[in-house]
CSV table of C-alpha atoms in Angstrom, one decimal:
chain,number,residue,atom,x,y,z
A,18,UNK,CA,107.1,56.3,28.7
A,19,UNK,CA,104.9,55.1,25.5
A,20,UNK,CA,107.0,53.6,22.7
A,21,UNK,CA,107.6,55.1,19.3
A,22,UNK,CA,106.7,52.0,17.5
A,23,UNK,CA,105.9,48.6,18.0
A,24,UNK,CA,106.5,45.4,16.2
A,25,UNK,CA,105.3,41.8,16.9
A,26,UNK,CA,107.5,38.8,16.8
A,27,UNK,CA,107.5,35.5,17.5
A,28,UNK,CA,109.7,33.1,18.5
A,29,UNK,CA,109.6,28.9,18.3
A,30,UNK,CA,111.2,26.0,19.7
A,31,UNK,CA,110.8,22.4,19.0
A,32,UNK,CA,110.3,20.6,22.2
A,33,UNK,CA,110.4,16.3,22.0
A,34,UNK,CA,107.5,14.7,24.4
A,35,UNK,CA,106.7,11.2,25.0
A,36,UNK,CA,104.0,11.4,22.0
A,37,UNK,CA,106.4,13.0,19.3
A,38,UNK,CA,107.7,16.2,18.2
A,39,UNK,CA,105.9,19.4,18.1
A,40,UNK,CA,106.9,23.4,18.1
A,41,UNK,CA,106.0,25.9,20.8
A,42,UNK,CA,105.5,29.7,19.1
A,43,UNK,CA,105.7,32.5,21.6
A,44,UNK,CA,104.8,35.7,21.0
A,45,UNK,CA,106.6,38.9,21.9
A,46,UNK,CA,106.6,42.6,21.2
A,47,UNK,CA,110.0,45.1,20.2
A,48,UNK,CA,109.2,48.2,21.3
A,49,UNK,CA,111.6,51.5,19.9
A,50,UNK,CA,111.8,54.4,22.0
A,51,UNK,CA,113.6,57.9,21.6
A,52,UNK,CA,116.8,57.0,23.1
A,53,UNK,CA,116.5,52.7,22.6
A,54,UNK,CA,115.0,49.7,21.0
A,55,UNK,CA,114.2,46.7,24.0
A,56,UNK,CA,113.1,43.7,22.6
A,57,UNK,CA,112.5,40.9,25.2
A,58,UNK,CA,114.5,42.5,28.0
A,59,UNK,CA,117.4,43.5,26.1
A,60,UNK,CA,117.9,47.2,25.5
A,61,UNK,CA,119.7,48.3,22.9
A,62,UNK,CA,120.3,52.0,23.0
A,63,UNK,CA,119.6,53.8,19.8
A,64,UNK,CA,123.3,55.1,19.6
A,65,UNK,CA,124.1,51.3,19.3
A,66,UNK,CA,121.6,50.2,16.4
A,67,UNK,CA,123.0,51.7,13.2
A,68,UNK,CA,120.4,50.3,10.8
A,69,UNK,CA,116.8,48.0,10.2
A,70,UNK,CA,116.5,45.9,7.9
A,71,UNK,CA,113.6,43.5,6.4
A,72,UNK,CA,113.5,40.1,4.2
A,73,UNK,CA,110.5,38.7,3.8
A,74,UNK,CA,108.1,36.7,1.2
A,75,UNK,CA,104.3,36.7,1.2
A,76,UNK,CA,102.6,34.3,3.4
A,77,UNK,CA,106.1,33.2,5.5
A,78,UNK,CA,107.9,34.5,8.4
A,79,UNK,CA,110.0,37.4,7.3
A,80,UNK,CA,113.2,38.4,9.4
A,81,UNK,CA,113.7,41.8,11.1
A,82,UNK,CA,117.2,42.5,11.6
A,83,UNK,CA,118.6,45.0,14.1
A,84,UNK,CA,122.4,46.1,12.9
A,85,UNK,CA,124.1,46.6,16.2
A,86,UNK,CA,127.8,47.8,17.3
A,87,UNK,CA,128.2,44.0,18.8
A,88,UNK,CA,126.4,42.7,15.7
A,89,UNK,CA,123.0,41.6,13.5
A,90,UNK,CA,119.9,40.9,15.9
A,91,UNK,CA,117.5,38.7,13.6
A,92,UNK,CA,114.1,38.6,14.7
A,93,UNK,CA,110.9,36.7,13.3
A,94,UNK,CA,108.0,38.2,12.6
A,95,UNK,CA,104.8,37.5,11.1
A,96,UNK,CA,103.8,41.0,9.7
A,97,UNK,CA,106.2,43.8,7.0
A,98,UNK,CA,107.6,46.5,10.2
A,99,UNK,CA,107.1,48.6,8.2
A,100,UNK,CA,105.9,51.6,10.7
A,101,UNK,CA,108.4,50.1,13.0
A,102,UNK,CA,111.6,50.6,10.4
A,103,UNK,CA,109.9,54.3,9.5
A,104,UNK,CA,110.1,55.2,12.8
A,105,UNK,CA,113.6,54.3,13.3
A,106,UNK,CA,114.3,55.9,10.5
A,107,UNK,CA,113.0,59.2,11.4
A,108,UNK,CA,114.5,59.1,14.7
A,109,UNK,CA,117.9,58.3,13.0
A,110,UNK,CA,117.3,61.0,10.5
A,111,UNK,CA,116.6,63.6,13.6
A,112,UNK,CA,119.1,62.6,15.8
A,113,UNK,CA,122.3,60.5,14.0
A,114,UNK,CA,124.3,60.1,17.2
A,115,UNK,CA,121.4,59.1,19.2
């Protein structure tokens, strides 16, 4: 099954080696489907995710934040979601309990 939307992200972690400190960016994608949002093997069904939400500035790393039943999901990304928060917001709009 193709997703509804994707959005980049990244992730980074400072890792100490023998010739100083430096930080390790990964990249990964969060991908929103009819029924769920998965986002590096977590699925969060849709029922679950009550809201997106967005903070960002121009030129940094901006926050996507997934507002779940068990909580607020921040992720970074480098790019505004916004096709990805439309999306959900469509599907929300269609189905609210799903």
């Amino acid at each position: 099954m193709k997703p509804l939307a994707t959005q980049p992200c990244v992730e980074m972690k400072q890792e100490i080696h023998w010739t100083g400190k430096c930080t390790v960016e990964t990249s990964y994608t969060i991908e929103l489907y009819e029924d769920e949002v998965i986002a590096k093997q977590k699925r969060y069904p849709l029922k679950n995710v009550f809201d997106v939400s967005f903070y960002g500035q121009n030129g940094a790393i901006g926050f996507l934040y997934l507002h779940t039943n068990t909580g607020v999901i921040s992720f970074f990304v480098k790019t505004k979601p916004t096709q990805f928060m439309n999306t959900f917001f469509e599907l929300k709009q269609d189905n609210p309990d799903g």
